[in-house]
N, CA, C and O atoms as a printed pandas DataFrame, in Angstrom:
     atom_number atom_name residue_name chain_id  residue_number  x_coord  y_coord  z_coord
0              1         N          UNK        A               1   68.182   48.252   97.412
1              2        CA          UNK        A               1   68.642   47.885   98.736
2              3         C          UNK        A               1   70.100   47.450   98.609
3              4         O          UNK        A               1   70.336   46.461   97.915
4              5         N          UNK        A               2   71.105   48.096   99.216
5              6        CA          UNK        A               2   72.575   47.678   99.119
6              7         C          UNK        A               2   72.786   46.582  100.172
7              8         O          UNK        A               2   72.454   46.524  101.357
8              9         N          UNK        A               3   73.365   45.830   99.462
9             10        CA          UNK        A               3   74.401   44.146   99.929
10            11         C          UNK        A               3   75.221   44.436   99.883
11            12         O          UNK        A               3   75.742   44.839   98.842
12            13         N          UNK        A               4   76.000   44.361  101.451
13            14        CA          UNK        A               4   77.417   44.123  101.367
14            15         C          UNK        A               4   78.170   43.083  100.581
15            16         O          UNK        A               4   79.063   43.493   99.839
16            17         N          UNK        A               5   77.919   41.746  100.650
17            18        CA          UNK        A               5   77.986   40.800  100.246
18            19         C          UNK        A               5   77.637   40.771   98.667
19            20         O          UNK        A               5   76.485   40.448   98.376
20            21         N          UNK        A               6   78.592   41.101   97.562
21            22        CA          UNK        A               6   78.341   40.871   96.197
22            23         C          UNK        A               6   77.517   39.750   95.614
23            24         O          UNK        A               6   76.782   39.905   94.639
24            25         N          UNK        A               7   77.719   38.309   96.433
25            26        CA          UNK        A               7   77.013   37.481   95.836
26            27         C          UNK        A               7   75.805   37.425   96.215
27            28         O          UNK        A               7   75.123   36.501   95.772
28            29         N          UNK        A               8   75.152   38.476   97.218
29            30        CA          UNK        A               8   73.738   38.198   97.517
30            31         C          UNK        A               8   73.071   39.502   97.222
31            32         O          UNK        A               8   71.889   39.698   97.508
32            33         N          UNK        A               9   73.935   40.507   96.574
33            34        CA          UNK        A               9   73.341   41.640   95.524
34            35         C          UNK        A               9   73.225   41.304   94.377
35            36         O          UNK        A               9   72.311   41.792   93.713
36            37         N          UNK        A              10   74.012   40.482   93.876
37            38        CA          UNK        A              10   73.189   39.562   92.682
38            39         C          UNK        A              10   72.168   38.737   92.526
39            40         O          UNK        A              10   71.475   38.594   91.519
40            41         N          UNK        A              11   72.100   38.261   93.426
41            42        CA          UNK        A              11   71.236   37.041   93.724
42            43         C          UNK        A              11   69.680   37.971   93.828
43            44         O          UNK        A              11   68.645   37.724   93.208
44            45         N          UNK        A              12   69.898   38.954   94.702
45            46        CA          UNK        A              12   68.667   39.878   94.774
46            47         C          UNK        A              12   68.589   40.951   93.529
47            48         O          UNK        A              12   67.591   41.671   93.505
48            49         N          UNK        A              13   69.362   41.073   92.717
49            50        CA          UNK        A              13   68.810   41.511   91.257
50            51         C          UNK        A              13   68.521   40.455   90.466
51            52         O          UNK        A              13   67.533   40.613   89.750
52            53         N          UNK        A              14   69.050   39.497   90.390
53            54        CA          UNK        A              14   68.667   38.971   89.552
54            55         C          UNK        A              14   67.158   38.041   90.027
55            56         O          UNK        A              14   66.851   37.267   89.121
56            57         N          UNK        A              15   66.306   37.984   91.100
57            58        CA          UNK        A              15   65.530   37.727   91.333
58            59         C          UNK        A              15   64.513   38.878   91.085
59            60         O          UNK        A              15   63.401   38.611   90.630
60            61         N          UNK        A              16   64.802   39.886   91.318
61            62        CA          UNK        A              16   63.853   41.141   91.211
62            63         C          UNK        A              16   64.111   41.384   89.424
63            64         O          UNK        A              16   63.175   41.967   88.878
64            65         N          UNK        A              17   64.893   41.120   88.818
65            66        CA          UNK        A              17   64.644   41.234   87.495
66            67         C          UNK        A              17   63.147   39.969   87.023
67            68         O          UNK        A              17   61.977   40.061   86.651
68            69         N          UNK        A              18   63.961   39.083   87.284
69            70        CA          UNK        A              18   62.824   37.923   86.997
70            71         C          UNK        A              18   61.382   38.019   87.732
71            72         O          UNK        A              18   60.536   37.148   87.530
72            73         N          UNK        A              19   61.164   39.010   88.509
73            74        CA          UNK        A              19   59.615   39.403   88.719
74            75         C          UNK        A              19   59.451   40.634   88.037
75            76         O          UNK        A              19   58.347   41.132   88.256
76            77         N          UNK        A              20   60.135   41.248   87.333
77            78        CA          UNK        A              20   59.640   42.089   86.546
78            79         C          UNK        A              20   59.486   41.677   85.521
79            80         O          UNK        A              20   58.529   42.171   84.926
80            81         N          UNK        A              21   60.088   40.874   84.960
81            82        CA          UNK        A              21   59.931   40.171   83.793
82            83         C          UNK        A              21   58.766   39.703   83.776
83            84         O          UNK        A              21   58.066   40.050   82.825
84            85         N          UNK        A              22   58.165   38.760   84.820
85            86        CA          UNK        A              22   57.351   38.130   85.141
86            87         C          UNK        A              22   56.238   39.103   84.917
87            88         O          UNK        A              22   55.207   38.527   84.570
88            89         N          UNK        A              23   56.143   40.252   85.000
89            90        CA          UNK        A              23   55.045   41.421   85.512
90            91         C          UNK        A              23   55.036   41.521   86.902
91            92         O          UNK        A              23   54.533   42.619   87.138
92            93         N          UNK        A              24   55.300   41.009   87.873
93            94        CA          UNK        A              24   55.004   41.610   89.325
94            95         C          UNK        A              24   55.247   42.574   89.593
95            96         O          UNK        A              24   56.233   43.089   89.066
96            97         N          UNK        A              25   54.496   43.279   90.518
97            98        CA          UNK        A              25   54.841   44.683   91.064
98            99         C          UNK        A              25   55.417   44.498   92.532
99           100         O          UNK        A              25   55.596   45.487   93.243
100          101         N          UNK        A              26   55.661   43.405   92.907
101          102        CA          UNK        A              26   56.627   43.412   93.839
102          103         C          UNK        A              26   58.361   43.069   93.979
103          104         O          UNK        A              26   58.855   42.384   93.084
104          105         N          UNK        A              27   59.374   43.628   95.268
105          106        CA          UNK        A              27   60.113   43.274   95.000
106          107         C          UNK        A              27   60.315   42.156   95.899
107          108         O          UNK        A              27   59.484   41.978   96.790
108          109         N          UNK        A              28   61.303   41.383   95.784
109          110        CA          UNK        A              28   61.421   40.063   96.372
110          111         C          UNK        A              28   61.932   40.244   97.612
111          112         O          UNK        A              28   62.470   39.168   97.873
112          113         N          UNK        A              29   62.080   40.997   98.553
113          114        CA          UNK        A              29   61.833   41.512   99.802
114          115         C          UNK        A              29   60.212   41.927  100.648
115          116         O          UNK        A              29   59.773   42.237  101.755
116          117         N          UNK        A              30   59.908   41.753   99.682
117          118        CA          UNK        A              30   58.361   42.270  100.730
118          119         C          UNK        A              30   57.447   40.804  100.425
119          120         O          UNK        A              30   57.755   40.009   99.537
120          121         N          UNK        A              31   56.554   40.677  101.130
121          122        CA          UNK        A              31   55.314   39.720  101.661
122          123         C          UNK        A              31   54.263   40.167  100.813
123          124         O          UNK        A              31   53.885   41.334  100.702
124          125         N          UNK        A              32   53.897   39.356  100.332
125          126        CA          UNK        A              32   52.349   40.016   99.822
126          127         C          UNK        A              32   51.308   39.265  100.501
127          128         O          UNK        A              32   51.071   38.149  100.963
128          129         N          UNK        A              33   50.598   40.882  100.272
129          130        CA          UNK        A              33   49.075   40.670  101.043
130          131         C          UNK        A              33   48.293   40.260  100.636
131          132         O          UNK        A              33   47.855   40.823   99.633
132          133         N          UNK        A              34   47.624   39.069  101.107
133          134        CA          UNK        A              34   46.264   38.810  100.216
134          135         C          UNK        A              34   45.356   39.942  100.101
135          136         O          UNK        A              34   45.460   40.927  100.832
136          137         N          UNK        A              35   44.421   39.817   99.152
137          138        CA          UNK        A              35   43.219   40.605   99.554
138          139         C          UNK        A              35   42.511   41.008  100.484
139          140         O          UNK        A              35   42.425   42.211  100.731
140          141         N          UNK        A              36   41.733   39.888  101.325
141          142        CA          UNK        A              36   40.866   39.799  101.717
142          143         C          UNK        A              36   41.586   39.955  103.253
143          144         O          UNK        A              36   40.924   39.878  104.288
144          145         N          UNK        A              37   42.643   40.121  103.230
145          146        CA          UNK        A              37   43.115   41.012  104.370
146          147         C          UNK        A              37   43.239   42.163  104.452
147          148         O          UNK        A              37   42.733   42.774  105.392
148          149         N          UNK        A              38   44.089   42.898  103.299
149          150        CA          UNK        A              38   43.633   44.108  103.111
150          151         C          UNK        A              38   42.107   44.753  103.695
151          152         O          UNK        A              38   41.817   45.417  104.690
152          153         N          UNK        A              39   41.212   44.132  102.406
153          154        CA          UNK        A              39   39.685   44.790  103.596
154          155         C          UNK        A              39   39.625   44.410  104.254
155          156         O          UNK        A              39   39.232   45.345  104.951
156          157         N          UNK        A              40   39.707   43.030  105.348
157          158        CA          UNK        A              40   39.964   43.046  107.169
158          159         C          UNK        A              40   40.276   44.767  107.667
159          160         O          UNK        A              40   39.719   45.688  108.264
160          161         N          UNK        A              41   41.221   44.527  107.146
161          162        CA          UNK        A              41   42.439   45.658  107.688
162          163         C          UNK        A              41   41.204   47.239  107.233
163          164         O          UNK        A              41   40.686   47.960  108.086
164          165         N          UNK        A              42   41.066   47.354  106.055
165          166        CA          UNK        A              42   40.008   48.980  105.850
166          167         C          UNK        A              42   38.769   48.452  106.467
167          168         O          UNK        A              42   37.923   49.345  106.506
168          169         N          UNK        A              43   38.410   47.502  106.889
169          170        CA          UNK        A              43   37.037   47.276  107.632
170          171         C          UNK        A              43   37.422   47.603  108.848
171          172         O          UNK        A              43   36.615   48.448  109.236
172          173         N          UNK        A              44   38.567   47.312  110.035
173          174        CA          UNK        A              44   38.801   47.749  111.337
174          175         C          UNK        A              44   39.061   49.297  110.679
175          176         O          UNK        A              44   38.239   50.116  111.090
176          177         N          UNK        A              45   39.728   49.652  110.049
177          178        CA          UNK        A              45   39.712   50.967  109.964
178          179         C          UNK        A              45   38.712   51.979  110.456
179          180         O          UNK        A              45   38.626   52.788  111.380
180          181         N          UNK        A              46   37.858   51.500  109.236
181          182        CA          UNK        A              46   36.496   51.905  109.301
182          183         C          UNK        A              46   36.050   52.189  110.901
183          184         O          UNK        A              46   36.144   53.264  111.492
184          185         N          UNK        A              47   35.409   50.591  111.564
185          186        CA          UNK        A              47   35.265   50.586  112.716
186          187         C          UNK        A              47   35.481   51.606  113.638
187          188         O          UNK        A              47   34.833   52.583  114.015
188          189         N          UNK        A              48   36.651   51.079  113.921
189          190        CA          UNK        A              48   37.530   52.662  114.659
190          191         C          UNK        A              48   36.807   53.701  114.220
191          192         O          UNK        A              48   35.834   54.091  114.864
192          193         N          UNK        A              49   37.186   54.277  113.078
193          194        CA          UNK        A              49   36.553   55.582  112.767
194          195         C          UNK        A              49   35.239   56.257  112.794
195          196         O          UNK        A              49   35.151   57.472  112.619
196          197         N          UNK        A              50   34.006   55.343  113.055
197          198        CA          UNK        A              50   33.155   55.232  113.252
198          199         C          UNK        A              50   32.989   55.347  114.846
199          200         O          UNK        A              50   32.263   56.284  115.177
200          201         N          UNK        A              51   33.470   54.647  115.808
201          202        CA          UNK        A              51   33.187   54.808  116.913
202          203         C          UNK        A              51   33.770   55.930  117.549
203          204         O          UNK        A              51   33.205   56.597  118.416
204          205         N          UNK        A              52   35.325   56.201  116.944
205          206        CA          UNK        A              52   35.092   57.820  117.203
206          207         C          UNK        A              52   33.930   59.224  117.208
207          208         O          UNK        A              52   33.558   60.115  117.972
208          209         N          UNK        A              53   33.626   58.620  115.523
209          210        CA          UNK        A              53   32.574   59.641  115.177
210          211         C          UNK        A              53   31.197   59.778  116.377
211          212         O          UNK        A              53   30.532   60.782  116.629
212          213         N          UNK        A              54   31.060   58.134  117.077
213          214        CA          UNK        A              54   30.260   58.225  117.474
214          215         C          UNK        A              54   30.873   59.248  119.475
215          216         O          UNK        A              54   30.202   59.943  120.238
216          217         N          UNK        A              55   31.956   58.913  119.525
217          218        CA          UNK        A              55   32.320   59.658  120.558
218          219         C          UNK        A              55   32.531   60.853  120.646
219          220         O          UNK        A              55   32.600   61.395  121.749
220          221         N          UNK        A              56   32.702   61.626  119.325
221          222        CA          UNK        A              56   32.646   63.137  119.203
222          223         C          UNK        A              56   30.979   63.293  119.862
223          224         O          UNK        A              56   30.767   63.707  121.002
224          225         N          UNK        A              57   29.764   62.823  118.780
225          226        CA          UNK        A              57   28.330   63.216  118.702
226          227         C          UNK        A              57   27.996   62.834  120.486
227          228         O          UNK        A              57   27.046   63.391  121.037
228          229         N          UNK        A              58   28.545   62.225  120.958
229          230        CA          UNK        A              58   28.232   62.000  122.290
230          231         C          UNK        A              58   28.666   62.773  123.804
231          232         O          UNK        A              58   28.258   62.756  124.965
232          233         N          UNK        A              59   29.884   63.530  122.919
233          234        CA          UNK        A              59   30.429   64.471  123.762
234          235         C          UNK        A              59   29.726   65.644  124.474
235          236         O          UNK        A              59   29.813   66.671  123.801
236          237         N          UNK        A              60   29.454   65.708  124.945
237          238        CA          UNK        A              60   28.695   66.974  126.145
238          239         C          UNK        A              60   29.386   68.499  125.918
239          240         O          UNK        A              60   28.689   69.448  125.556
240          241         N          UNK        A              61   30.624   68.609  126.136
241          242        CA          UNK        A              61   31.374   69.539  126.481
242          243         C          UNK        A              61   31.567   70.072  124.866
243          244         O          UNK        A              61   31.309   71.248  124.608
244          245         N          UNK        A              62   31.923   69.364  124.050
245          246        CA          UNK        A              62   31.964   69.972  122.882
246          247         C          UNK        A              62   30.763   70.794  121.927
247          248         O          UNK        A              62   29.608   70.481  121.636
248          249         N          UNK        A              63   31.568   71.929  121.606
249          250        CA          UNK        A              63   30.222   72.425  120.724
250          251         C          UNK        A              63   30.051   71.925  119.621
251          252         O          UNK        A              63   30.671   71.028  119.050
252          253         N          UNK        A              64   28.888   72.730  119.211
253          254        CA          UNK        A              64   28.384   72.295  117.576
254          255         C          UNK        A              64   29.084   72.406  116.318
255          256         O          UNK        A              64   28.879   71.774  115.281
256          257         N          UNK        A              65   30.173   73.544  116.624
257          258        CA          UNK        A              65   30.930   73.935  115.285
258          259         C          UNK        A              65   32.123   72.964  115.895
259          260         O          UNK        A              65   33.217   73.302  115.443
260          261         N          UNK        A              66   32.173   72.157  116.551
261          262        CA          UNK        A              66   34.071   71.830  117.131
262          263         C          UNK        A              66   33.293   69.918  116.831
263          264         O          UNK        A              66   34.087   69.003  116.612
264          265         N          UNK        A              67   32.202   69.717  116.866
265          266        CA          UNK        A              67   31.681   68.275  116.759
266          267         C          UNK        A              67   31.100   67.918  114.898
267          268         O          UNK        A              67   31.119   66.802  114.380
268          269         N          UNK        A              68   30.659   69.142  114.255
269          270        CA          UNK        A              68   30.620   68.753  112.887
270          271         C          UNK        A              68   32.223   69.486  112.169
271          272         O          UNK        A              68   32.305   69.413  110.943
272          273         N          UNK        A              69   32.950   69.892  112.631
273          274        CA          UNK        A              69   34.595   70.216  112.474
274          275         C          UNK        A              69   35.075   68.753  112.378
275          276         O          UNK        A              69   35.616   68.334  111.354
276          277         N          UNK        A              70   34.851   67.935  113.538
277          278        CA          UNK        A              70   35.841   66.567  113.457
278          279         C          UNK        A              70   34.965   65.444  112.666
279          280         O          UNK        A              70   35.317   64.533  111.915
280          281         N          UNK        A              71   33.516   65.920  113.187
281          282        CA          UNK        A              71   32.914   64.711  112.365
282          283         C          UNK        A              71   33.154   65.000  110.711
283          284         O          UNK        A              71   33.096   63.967  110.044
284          285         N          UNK        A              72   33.395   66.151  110.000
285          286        CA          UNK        A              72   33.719   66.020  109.057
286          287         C          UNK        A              72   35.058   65.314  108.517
287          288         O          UNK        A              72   35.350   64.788  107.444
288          289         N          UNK        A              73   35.643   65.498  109.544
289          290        CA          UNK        A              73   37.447   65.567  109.364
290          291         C          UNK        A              73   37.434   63.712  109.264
291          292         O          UNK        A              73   38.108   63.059  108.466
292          293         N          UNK        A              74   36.443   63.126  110.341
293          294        CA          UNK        A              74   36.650   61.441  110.234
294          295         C          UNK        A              74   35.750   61.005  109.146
295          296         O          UNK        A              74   35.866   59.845  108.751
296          297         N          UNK        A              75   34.790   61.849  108.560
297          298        CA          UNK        A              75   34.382   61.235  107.793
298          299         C          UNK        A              75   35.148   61.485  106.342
299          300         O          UNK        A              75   34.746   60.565  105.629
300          301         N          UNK        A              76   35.740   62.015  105.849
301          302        CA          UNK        A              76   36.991   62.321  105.083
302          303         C          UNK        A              76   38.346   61.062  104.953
303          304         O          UNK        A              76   38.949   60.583  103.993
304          305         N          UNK        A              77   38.413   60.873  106.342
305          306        CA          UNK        A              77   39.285   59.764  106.661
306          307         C          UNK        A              77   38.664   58.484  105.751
307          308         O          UNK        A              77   39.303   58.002  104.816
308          309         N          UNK        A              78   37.043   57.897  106.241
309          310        CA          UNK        A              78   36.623   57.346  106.187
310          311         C          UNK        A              78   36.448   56.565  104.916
311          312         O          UNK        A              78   36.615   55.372  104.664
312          313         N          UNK        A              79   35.909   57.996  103.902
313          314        CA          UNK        A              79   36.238   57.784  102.639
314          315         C          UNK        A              79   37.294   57.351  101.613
315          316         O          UNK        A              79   37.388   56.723  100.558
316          317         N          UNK        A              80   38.221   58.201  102.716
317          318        CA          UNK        A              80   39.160   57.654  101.892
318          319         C          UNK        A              80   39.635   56.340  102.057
319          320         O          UNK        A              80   40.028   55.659  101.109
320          321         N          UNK        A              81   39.609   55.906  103.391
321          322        CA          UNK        A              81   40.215   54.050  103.902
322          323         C          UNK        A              81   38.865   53.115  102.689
323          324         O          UNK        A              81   39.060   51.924  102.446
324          325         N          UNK        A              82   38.017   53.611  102.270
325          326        CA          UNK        A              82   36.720   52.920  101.520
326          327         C          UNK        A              82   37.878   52.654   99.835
327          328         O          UNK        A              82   38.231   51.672   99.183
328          329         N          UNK        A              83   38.140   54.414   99.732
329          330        CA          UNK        A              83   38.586   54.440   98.120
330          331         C          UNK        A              83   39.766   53.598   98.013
331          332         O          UNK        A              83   39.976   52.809   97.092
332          333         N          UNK        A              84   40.895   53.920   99.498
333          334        CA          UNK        A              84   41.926   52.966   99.035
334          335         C          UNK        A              84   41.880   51.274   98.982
335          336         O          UNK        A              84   42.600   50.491   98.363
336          337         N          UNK        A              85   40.670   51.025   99.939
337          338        CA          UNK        A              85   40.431   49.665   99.877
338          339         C          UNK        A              85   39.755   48.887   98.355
339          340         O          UNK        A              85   40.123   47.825   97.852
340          341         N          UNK        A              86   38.840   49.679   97.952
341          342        CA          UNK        A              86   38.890   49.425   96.814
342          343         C          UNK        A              86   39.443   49.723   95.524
343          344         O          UNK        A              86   39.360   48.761   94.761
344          345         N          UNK        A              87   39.804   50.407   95.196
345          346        CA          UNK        A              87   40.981   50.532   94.373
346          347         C          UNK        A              87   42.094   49.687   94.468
347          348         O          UNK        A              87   42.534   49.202   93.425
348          349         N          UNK        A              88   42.675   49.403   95.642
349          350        CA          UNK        A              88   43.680   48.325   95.826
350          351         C          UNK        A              88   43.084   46.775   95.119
351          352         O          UNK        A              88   43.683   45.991   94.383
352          353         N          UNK        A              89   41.905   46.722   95.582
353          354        CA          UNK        A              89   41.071   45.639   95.194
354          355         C          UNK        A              89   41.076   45.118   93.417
355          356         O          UNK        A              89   41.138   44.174   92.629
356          357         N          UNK        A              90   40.946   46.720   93.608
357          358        CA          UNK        A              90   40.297   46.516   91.804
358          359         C          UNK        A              90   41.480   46.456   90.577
359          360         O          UNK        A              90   41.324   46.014   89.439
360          361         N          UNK        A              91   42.870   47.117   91.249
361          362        CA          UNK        A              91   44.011   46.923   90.680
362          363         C          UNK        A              91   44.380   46.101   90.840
363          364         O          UNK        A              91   45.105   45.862   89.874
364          365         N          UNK        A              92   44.425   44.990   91.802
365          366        CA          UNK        A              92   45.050   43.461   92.022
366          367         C          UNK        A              92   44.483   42.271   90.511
367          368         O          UNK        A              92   45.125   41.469   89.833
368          369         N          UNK        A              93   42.432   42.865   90.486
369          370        CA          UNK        A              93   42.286   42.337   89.872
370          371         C          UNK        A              93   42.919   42.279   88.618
371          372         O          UNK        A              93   43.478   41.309   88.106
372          373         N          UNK        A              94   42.725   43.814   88.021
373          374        CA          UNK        A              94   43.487   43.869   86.682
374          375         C          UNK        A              94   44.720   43.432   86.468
375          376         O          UNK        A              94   45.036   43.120   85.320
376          377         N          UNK        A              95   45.413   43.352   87.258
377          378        CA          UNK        A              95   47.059   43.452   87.128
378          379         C          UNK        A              95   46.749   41.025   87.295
379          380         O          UNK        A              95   47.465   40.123   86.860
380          381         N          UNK        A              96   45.721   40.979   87.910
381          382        CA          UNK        A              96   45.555   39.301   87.736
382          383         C          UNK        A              96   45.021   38.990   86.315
383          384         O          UNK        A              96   45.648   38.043   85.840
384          385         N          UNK        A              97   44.079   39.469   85.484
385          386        CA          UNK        A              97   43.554   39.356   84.468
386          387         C          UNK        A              97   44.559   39.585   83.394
387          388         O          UNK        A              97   44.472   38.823   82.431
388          389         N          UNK        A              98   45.702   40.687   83.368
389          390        CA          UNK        A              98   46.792   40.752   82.370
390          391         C          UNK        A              98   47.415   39.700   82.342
391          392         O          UNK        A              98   47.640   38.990   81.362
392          393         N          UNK        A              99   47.917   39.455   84.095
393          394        CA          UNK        A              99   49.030   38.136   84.123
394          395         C          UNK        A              99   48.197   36.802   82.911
395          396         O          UNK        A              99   48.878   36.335   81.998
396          397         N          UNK        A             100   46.765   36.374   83.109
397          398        CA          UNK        A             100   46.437   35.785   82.947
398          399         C          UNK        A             100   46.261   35.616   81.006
399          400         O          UNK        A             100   46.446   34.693   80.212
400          401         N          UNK        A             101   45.854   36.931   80.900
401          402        CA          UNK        A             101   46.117   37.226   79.154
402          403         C          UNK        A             101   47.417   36.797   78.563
403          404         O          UNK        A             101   47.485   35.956   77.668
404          405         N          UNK        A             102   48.776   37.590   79.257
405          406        CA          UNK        A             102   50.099   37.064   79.397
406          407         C          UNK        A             102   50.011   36.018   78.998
407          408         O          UNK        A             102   50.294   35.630   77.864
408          409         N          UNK        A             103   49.435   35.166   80.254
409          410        CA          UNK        A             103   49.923   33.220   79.551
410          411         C          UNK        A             103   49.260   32.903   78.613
411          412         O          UNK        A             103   49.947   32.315   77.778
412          413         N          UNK        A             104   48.166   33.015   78.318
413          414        CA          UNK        A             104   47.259   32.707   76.960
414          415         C          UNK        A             104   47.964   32.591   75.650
415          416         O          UNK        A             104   48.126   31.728   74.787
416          417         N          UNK        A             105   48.473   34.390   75.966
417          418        CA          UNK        A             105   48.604   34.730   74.513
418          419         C          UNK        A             105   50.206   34.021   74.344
419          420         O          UNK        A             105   50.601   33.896   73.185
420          421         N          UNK        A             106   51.216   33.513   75.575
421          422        CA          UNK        A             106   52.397   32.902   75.272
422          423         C          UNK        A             106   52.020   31.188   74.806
423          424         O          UNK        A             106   52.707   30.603   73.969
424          425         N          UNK        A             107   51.223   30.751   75.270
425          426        CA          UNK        A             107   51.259   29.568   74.682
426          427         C          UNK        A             107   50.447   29.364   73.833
427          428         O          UNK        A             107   50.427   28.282   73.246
């Protein structure tokens, strides 16, 4: 990210060095998300996607090949808002369990 201002392009490398150092995978511009918002967040996903599905199967006017066409297409979606939610999950953990090895093995 370019700073006009030299002393606050330093200030922002040399903070983003010291979280890499640190191990973080963030840079010192962004917010981090807890977890358990994250799945909030793939649980409304879900939701949504689901009550679509249920508004395709309820549709009248649509046919059979144009209602398992989309219901496939959201359930695809679906899966995937599941895989990225957990996976996000499951990498937070690991990447917490290293940090945590990290300090062990420094002191």
């Amino acid at each position: 990210m370019p700073y006009k201002d030299p002393e606050v392009r330093r200030a922002y490398h040399r903070e983003y060095k010291r979280l890499k150092r640190a191990g973080l995978s963030q840079t010192p511009g962004q917010t981090p998300v807890p977890a358990p918002f994250r799945v909030q967040v793939a649980q409304r996903i879900l939701d949504i996607l689901m009550e679509q599905m249920e508004a395709v199967r309820n549709d009248p006017e649509a046919g059979t090949l144009e209602k398992a066409r989309c219901i496939s297409y959201v359930a695809g979606a679906a899966l995937k808002a599941v895989e990225v939610a957990d996976l996000s999950a499951r990498i937070e953990a690991l990447e917490e369990a290293l940090q945590q090895q990290k300090g062990s093995v420094a002191v």
